mmCIF file of C-alpha atoms and ligand atoms in Angstrom:
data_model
loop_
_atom_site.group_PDB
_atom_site.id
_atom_site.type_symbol
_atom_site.label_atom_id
_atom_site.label_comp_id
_atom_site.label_asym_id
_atom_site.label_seq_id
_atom_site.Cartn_x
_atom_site.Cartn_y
_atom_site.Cartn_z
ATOM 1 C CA UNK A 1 -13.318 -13.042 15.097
ATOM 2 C CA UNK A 2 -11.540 -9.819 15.549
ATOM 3 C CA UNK A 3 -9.390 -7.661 13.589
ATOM 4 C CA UNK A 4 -8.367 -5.100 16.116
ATOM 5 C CA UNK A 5 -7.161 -5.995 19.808
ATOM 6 C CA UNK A 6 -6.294 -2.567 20.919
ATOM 7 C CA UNK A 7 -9.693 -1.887 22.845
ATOM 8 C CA UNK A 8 -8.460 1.478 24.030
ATOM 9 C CA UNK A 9 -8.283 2.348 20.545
ATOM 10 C CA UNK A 10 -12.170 1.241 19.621
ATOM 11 C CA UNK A 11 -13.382 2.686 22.576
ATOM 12 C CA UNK A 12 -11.905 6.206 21.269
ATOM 13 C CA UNK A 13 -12.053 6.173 18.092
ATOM 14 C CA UNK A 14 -16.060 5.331 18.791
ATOM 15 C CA UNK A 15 -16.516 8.105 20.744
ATOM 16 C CA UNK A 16 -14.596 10.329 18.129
ATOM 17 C CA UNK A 17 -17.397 9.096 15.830
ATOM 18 C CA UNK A 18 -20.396 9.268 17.642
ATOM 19 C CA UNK A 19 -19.370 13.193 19.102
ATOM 20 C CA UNK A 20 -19.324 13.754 14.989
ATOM 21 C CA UNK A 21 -22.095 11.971 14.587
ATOM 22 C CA UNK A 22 -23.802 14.162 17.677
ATOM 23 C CA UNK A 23 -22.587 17.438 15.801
ATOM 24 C CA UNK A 24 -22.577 16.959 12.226
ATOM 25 C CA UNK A 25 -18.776 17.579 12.541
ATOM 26 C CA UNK A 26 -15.294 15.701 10.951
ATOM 27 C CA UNK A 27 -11.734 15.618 12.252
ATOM 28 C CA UNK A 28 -10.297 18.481 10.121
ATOM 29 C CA UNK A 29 -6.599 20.205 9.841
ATOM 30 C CA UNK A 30 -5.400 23.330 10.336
ATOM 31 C CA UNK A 31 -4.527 24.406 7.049
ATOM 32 C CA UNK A 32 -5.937 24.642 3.341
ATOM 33 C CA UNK A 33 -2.799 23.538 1.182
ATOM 34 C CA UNK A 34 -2.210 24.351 -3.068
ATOM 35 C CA UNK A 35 -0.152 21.528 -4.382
ATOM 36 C CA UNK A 36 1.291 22.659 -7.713
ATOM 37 C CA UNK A 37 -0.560 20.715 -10.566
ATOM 38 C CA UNK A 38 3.416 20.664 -11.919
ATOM 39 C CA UNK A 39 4.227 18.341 -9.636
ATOM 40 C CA UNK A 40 1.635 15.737 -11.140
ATOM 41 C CA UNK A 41 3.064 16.486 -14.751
ATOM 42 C CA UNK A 42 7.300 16.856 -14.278
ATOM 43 C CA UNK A 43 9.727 14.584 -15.456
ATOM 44 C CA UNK A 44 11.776 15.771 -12.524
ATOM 45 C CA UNK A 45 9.792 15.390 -10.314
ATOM 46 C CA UNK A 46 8.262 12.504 -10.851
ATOM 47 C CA UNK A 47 12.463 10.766 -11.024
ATOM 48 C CA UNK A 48 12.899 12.737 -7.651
ATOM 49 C CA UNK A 49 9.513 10.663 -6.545
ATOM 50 C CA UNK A 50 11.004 7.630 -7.943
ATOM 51 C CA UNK A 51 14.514 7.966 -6.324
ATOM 52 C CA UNK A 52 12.690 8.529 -3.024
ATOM 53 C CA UNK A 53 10.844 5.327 -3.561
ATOM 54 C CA UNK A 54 14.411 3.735 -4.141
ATOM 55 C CA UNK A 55 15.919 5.262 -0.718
ATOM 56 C CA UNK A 56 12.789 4.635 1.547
ATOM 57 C CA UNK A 57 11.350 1.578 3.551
ATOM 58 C CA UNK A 58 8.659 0.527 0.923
ATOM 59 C CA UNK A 59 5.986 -2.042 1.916
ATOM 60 C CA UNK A 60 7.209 -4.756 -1.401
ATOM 61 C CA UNK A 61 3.826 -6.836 -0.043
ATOM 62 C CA UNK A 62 2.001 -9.285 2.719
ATOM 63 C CA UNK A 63 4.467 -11.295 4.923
ATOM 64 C CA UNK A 64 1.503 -13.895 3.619
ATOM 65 C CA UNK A 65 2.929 -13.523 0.515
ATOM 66 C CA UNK A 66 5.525 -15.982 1.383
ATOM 67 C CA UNK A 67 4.234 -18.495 3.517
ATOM 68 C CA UNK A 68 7.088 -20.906 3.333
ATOM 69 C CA UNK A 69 10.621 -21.666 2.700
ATOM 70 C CA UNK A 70 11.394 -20.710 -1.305
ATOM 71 C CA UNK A 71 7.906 -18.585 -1.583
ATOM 72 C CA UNK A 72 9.330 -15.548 -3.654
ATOM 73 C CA UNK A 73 7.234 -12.486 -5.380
ATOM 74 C CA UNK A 74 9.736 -10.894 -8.065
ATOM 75 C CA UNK A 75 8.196 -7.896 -9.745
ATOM 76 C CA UNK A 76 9.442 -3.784 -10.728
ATOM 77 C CA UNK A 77 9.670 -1.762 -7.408
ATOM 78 C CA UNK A 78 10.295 2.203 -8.890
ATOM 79 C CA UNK A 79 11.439 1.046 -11.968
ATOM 80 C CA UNK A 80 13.991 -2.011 -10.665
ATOM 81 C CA UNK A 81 13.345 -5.587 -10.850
ATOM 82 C CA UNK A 82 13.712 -7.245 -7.453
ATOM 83 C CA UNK A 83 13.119 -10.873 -6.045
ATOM 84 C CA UNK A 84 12.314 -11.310 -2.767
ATOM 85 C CA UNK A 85 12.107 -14.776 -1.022
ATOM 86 C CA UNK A 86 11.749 -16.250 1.816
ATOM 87 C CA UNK A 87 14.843 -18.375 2.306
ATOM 88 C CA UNK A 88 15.053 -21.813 4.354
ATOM 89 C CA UNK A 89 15.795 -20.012 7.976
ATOM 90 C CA UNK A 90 12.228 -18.148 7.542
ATOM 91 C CA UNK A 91 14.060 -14.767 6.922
ATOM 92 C CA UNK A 92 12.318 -12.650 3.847
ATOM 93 C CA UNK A 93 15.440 -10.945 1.881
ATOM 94 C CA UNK A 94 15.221 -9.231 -1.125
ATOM 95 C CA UNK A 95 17.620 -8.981 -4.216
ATOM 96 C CA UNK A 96 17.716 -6.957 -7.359
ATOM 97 C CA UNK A 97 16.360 -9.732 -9.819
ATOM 98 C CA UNK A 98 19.525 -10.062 -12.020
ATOM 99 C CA UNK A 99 22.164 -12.846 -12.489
ATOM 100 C CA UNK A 100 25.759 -12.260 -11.862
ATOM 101 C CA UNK A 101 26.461 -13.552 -15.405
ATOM 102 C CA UNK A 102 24.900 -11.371 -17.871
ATOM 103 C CA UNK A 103 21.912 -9.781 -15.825
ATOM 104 C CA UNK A 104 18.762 -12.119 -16.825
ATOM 105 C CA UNK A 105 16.140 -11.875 -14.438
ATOM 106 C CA UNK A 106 15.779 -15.358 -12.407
ATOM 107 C CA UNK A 107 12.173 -14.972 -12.021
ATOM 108 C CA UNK A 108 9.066 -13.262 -12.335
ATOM 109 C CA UNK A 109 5.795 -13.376 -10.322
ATOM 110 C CA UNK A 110 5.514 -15.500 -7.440
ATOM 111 C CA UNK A 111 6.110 -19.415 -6.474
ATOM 112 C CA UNK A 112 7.937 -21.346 -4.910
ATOM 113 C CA UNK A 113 11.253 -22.332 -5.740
ATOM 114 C CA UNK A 114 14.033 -24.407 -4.456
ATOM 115 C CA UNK A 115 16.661 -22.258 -5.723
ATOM 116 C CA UNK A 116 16.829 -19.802 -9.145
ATOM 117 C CA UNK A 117 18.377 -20.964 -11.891
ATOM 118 C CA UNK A 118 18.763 -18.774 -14.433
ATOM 119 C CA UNK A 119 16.615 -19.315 -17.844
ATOM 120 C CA UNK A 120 19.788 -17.930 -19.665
ATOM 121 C CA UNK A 121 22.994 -20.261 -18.875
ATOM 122 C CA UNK A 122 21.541 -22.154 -16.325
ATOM 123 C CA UNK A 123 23.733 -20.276 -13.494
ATOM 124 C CA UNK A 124 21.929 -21.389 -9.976
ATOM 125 C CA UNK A 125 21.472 -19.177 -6.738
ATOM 126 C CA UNK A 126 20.270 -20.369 -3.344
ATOM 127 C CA UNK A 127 16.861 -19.256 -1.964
ATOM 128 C CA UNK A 128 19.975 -17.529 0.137
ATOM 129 C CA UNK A 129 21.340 -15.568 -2.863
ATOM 130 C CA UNK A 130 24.503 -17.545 -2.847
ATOM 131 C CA UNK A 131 25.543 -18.892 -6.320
ATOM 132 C CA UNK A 132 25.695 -22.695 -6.523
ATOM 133 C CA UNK A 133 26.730 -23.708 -10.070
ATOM 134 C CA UNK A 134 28.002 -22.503 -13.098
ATOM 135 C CA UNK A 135 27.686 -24.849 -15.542
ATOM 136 C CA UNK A 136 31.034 -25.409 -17.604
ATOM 137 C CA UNK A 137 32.817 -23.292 -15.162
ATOM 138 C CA UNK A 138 36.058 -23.906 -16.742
ATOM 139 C CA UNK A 139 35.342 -21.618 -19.289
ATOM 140 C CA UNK A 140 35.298 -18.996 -16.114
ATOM 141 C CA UNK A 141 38.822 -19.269 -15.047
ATOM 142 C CA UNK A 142 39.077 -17.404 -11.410
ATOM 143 C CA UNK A 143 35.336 -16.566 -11.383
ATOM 144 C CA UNK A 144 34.931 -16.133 -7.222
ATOM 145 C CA UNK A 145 31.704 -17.830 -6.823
ATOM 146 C CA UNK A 146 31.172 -16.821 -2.987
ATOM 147 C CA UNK A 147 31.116 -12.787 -4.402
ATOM 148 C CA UNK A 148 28.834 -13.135 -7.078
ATOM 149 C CA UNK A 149 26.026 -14.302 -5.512
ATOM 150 C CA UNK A 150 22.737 -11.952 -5.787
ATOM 151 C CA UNK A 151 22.927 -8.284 -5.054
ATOM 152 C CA UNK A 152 20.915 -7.864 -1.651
ATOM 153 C CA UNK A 153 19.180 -5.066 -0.819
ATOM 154 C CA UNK A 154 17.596 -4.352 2.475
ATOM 155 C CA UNK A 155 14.147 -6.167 3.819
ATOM 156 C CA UNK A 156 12.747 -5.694 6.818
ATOM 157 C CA UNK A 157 9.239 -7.525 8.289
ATOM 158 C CA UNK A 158 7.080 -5.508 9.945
ATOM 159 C CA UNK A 159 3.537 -4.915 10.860
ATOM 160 C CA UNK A 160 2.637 -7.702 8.853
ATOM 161 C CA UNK A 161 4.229 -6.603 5.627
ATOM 162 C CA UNK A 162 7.957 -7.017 3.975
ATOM 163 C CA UNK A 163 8.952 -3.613 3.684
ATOM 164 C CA UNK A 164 12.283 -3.011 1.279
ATOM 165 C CA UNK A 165 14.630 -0.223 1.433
ATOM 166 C CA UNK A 166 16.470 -0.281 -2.284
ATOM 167 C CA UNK A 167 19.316 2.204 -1.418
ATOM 168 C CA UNK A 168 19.566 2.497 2.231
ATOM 169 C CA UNK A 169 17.715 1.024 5.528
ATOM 170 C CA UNK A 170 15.181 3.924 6.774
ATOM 171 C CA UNK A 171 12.982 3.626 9.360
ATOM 172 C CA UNK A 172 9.681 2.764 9.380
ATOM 173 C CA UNK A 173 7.334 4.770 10.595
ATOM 174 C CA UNK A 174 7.779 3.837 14.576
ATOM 175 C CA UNK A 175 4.101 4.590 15.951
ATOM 176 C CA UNK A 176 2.102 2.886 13.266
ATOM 177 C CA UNK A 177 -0.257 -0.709 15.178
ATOM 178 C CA UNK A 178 -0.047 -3.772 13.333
ATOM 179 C CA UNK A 179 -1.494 -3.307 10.279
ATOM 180 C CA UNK A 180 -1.999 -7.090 9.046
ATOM 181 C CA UNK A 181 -1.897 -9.649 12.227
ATOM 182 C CA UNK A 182 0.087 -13.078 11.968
ATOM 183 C CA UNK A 183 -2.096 -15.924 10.501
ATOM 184 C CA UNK A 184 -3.812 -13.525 8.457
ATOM 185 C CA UNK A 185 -3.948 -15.723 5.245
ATOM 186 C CA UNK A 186 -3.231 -13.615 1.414
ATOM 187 C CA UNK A 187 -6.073 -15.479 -0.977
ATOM 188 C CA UNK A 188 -6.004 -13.329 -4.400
ATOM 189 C CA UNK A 189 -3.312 -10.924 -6.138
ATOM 190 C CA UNK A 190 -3.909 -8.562 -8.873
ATOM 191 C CA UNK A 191 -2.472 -5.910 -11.237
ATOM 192 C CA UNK A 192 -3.499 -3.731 -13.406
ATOM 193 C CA UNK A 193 -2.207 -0.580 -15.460
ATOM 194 C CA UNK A 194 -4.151 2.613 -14.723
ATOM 195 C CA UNK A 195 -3.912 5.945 -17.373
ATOM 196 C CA UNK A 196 -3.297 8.050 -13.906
ATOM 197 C CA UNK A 197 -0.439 9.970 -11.861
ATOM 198 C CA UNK A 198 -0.034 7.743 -8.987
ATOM 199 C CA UNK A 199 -0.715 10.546 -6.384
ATOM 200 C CA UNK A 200 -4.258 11.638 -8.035
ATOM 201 C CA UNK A 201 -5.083 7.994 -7.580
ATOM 202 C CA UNK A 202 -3.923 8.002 -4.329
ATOM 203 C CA UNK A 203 -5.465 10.907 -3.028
ATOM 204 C CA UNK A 204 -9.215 9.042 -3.925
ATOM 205 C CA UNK A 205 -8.600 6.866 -0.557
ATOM 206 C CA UNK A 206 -7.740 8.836 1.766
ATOM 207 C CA UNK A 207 -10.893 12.108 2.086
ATOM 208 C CA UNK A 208 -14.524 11.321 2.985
ATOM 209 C CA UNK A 209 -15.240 14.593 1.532
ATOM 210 C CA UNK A 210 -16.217 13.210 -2.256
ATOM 211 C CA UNK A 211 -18.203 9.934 -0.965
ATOM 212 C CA UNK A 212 -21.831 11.541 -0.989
ATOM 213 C CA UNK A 213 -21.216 13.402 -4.584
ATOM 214 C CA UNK A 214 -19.316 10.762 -5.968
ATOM 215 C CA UNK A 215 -20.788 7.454 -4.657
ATOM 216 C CA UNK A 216 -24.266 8.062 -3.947
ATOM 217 C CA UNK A 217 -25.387 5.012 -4.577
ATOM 218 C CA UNK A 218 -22.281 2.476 -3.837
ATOM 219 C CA UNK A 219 -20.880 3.526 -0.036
ATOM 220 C CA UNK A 220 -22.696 6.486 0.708
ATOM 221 C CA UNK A 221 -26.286 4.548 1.567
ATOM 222 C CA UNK A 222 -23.822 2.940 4.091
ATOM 223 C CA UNK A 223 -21.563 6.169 5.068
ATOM 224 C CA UNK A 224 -22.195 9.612 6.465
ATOM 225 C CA UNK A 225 -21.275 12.634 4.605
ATOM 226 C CA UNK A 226 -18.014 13.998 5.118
ATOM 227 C CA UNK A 227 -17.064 12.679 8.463
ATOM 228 C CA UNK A 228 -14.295 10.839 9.359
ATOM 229 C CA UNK A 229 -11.566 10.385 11.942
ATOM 230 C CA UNK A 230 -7.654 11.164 10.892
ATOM 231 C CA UNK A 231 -4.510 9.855 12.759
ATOM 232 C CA UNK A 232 -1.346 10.332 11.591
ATOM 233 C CA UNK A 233 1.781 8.017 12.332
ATOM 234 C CA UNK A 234 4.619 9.768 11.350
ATOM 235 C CA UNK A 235 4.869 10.353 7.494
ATOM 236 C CA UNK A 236 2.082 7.756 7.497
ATOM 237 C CA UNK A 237 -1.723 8.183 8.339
ATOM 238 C CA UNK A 238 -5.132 6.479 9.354
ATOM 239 C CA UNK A 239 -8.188 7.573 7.327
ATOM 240 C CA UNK A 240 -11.445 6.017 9.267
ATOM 241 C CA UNK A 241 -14.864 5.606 7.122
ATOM 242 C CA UNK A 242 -17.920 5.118 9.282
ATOM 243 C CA UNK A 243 -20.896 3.195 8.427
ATOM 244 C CA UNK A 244 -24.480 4.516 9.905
ATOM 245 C CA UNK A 245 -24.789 1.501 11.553
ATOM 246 C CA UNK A 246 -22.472 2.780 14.275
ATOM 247 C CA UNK A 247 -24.697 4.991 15.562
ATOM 248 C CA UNK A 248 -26.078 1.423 17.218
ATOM 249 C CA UNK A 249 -22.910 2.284 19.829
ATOM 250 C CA UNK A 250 -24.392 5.446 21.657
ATOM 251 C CA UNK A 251 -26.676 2.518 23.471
ATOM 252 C CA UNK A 252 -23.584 0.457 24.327
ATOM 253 C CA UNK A 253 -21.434 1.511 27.713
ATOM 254 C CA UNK A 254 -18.134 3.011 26.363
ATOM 255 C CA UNK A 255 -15.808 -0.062 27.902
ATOM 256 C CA UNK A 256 -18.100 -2.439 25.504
ATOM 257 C CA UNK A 257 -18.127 -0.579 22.511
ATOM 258 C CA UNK A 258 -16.497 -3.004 19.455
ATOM 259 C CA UNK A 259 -16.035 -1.415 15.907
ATOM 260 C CA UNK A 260 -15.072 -4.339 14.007
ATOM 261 C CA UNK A 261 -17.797 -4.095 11.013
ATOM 262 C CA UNK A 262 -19.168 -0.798 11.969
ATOM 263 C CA UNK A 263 -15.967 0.705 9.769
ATOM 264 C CA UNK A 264 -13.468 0.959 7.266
ATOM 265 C CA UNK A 265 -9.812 1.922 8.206
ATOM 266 C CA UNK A 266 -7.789 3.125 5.746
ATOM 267 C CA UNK A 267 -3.945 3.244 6.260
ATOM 268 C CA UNK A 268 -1.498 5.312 4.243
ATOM 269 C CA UNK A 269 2.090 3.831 4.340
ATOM 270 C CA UNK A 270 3.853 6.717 3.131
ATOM 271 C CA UNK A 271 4.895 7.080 0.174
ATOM 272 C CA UNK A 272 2.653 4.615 -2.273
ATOM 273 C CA UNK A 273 0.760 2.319 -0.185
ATOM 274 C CA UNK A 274 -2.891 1.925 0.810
ATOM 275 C CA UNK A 275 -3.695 -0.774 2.728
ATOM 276 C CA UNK A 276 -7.832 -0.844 3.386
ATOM 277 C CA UNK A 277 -9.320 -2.915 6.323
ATOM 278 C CA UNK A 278 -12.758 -3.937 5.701
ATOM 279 C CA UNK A 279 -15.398 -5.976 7.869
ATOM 280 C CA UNK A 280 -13.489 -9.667 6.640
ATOM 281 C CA UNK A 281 -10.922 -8.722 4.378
ATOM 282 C CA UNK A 282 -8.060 -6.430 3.917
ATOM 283 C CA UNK A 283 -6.357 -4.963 0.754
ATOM 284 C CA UNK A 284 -2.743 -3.942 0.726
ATOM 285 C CA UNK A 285 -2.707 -1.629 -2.495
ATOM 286 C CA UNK A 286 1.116 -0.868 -4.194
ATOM 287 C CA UNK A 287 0.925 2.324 -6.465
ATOM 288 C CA UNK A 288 3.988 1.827 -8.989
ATOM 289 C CA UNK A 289 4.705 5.111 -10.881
ATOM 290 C CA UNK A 290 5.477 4.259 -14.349
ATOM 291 C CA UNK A 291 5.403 7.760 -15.973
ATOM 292 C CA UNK A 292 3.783 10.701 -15.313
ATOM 293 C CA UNK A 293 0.507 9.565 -16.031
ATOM 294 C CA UNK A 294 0.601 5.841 -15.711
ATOM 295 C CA UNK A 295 0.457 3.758 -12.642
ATOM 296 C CA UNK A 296 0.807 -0.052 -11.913
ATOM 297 C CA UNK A 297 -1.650 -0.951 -9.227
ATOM 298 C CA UNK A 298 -0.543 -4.294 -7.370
ATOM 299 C CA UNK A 299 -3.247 -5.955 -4.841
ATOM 300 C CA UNK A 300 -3.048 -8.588 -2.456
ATOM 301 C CA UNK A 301 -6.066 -9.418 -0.631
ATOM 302 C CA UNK A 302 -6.240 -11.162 2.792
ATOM 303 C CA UNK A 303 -8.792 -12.841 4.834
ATOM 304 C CA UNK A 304 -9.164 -10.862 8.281
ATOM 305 C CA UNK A 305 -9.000 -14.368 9.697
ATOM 306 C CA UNK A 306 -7.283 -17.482 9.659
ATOM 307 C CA UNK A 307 -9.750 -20.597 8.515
ATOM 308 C CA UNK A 308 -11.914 -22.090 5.865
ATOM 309 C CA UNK A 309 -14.543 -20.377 7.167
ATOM 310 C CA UNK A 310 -13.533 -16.725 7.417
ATOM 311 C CA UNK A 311 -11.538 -17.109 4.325
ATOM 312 C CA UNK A 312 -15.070 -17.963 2.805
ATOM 313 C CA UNK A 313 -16.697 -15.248 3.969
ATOM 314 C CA UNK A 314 -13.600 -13.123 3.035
ATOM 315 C CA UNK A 315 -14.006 -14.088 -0.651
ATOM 316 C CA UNK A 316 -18.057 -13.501 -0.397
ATOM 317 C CA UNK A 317 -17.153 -9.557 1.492
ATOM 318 C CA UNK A 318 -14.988 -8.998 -1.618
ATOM 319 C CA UNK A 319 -17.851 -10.121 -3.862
ATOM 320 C CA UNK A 320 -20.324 -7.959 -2.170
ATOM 321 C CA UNK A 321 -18.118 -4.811 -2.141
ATOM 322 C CA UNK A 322 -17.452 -5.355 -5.558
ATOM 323 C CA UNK A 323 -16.458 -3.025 -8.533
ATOM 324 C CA UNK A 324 -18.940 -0.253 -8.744
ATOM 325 C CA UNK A 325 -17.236 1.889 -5.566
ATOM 326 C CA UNK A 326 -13.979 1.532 -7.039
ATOM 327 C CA UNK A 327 -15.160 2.096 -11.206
ATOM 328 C CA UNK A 328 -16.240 5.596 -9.593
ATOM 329 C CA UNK A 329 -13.296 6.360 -8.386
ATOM 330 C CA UNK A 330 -11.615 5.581 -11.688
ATOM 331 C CA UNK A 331 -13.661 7.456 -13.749
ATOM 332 C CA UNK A 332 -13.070 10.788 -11.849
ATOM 333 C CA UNK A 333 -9.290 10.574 -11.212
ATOM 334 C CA UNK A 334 -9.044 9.579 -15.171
ATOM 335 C CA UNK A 335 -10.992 12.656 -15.979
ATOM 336 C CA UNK A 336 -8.809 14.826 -13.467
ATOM 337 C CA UNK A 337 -5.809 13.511 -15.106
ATOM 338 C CA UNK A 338 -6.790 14.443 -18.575
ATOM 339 C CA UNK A 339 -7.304 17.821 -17.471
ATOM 340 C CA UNK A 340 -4.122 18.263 -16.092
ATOM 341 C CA UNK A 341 -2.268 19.504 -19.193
ATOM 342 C CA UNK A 342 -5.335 22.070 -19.866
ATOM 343 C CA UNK A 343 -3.486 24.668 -17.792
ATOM 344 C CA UNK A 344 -6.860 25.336 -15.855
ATOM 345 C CA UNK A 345 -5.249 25.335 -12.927
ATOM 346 C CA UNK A 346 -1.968 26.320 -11.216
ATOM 347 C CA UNK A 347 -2.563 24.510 -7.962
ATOM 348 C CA UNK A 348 -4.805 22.122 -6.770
ATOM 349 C CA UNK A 349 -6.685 22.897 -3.394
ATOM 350 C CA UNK A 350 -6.852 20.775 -0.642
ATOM 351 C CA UNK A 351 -9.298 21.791 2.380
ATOM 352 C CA UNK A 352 -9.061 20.901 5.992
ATOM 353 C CA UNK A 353 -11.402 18.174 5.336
ATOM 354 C CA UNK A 354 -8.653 16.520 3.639
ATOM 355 C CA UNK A 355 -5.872 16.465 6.173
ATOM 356 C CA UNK A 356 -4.861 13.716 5.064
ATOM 357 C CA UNK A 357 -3.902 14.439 1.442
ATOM 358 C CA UNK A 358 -2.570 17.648 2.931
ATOM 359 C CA UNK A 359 0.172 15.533 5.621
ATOM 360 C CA UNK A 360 0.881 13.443 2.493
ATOM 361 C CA UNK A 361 1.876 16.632 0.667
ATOM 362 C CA UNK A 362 3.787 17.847 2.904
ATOM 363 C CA UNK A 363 5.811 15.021 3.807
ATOM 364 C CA UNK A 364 6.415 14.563 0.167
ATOM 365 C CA UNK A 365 7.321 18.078 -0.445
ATOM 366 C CA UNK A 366 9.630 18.090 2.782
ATOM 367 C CA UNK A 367 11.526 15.094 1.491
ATOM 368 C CA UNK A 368 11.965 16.113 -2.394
ATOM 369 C CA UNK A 369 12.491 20.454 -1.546
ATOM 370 C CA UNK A 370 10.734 22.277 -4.217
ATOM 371 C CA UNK A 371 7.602 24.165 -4.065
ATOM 372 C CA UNK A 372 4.557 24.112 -2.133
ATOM 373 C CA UNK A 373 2.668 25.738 0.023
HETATM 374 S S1 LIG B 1 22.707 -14.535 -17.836
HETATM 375 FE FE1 LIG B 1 22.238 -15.858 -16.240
HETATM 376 S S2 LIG B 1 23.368 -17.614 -16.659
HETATM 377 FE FE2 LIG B 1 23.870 -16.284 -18.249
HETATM 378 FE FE1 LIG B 2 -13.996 7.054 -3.623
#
């Protein structure tokens, strides 16, 4: 049982904790940083957001989303239907999710298919993309079959996770680990529509500073107070929660030290992605922007694990950790999201303690122009 092999990186990031732990300190950054509250209310800007999302390497979901031949997950990735499959040489590809013939969408959630045949006319694509049959094709005379297959776009598998690139093929951030090993098996998928601007719901994950006001009762009996460890991967970052029963580690010789349940690492995949590694599970988190204040959260939960066993005591973890943490959350990013039209404030701040919001900012702001500071 072991969700990280790097044992360079326990050893280090345990002694980051425990010298916090020692003085009452948390990994900060160097700068306070006022984000504009118009950039969580603009029209603009939330189509520049979108069109980034578009031109990036997004993570789409798990590579254990598709565990075979003809698995596909089609669903709305910034605002454009796309199917991605996994076709019968094992490569994941991704297409927009319209036929050739009058744009119908081929499918919609996830199976497993054999090959997509449009609920309209019946045409039929490949797990490949190619198009098969047209029924009646005489009544297409000189219809080109081999160049009206599926529109590909680019998809990429990496760290665990399909990662599609609508517009262009980025790069993905190069120094991230392995976020989600192989054999790691996906057991539950959820959505759900949230009243919020995607980036005040994102910004919830990834600062320790609001865990003692805001879950006193759920985490923070578990947590410390404001201390965590940051590491940033590029655009991307590593958030690190704690639990007291670290502390257990200042008896063990450094080269021994394990973290595997004495944590929680949180990983932001820049732009709209939280993926959260608990003690037996791990949740890769898609934030879809749907307006300005609406979000489409997608979940796929893994066992840490491969086996009956660890997959039960995934599902029983999940149980335990259950709603309450996450209901808190909710109800103060709903109630900072109806006061963003009030005109109370010009900026919101965000204080060394929350480096990590504050990278995320500026990586976003760096990308799109515009203000902030
Ligand atoms: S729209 Fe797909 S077959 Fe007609
Ligand atoms: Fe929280």
């Amino acid at each position: 049982m072991g969700r990280r092999t790097d044992n360079t990186d326990d050893q280090s990031v345990a002694q980051r904790i425990l010298d916090h732990i020692a003085q009452g300190t948390t990994d900060t950054g160097a700068d306070v940083w006022h984000e504009p509250v118009d950039n969580y209310r603009s029209p603009e800007r939330l189509a520049a957001e979108l069109a980034l999302l578009r031109r990036l390497p997004v993570p789409f979901c798990p590579s254990a989303a598709l565990p075979e031949p003809g698995s596909y997950v089609a669903r709305e990735a910034a605002g454009v239907p796309l199917l991605v499959v996994r076709g019968a040489d094992g490569k994941a590809r991704a297409f927009r999710n319209a036929c050739r013939h009058r744009g119908t969408q081929l499918a919609n959630g996830a199976g497993c298919a054999k090959s997509f045949v449009c609920p309209y006319h019946a045409w039929t694509y490949t797990l490949e993309g190619r198009l098969r049959h047209v029924p009646h094709e005489e009544g297409f005379p000189g219809l080109d079959k081999s160049t009206h297959g599926l529109v590909e776009v680019h998809a990429e598998e990496r760290l665990g996770l399909v990662f599609v690139s609508q517009e262009k093929s980025g790069s993905i951030d190069e120094q991230l680990p392995t976020i989600i090993r192989p054999g790691q098996p996906m057991f539950a998928t959820t959505e759900r529509e949230l009243a919020v601007n995607w980036k005040v719901f994102l910004e919830g994950f990834i600062e320790g500073y609001h865990i003692r006001f805001t879950h006193p009762e759920s985490f923070f009996p578990y947590g410390y107070d404001n201390l965590n460890l940051i590491d940033l991967f590029g655009r991307s970052s590593r958030i690190t929660y704690p639990f007291r029963r670290i502390k257990k580690l200042e008896s063990v010789p450094p080269a021994e030290r394990k973290v595997e349940g004495l944590l929680t690492y949180v990983y932001h995949l820049f732009p709209n992605v939280i993926v959260t590694i608990l003690s037996r599970h791990t949740n890769v988190l898609i934030l879809e922007p749907l307006a300005v204040d609406r979000t489409r959260q997608i979940s796929y939960t893994l066992a840490n694990d491969p086996g009956e066993e660890a997959m039960a005591e995934a599902i029983r973890d999940r149980e335990f950790v259950g709603n309450t943490g996450a209901l808190e959350d909710l109800a103060v990013v709903s109630s900072i999201q109806k006061s963003i039209g009030s005109g109370a404030n010009d900026a919101f701040i965000f204080g060394k303690c929350e480096s990590c919001i504050v990278h995320f900012h500026r990586e976003l702001g760096a990308l799109l122009g515009g203000k902030s500071t």
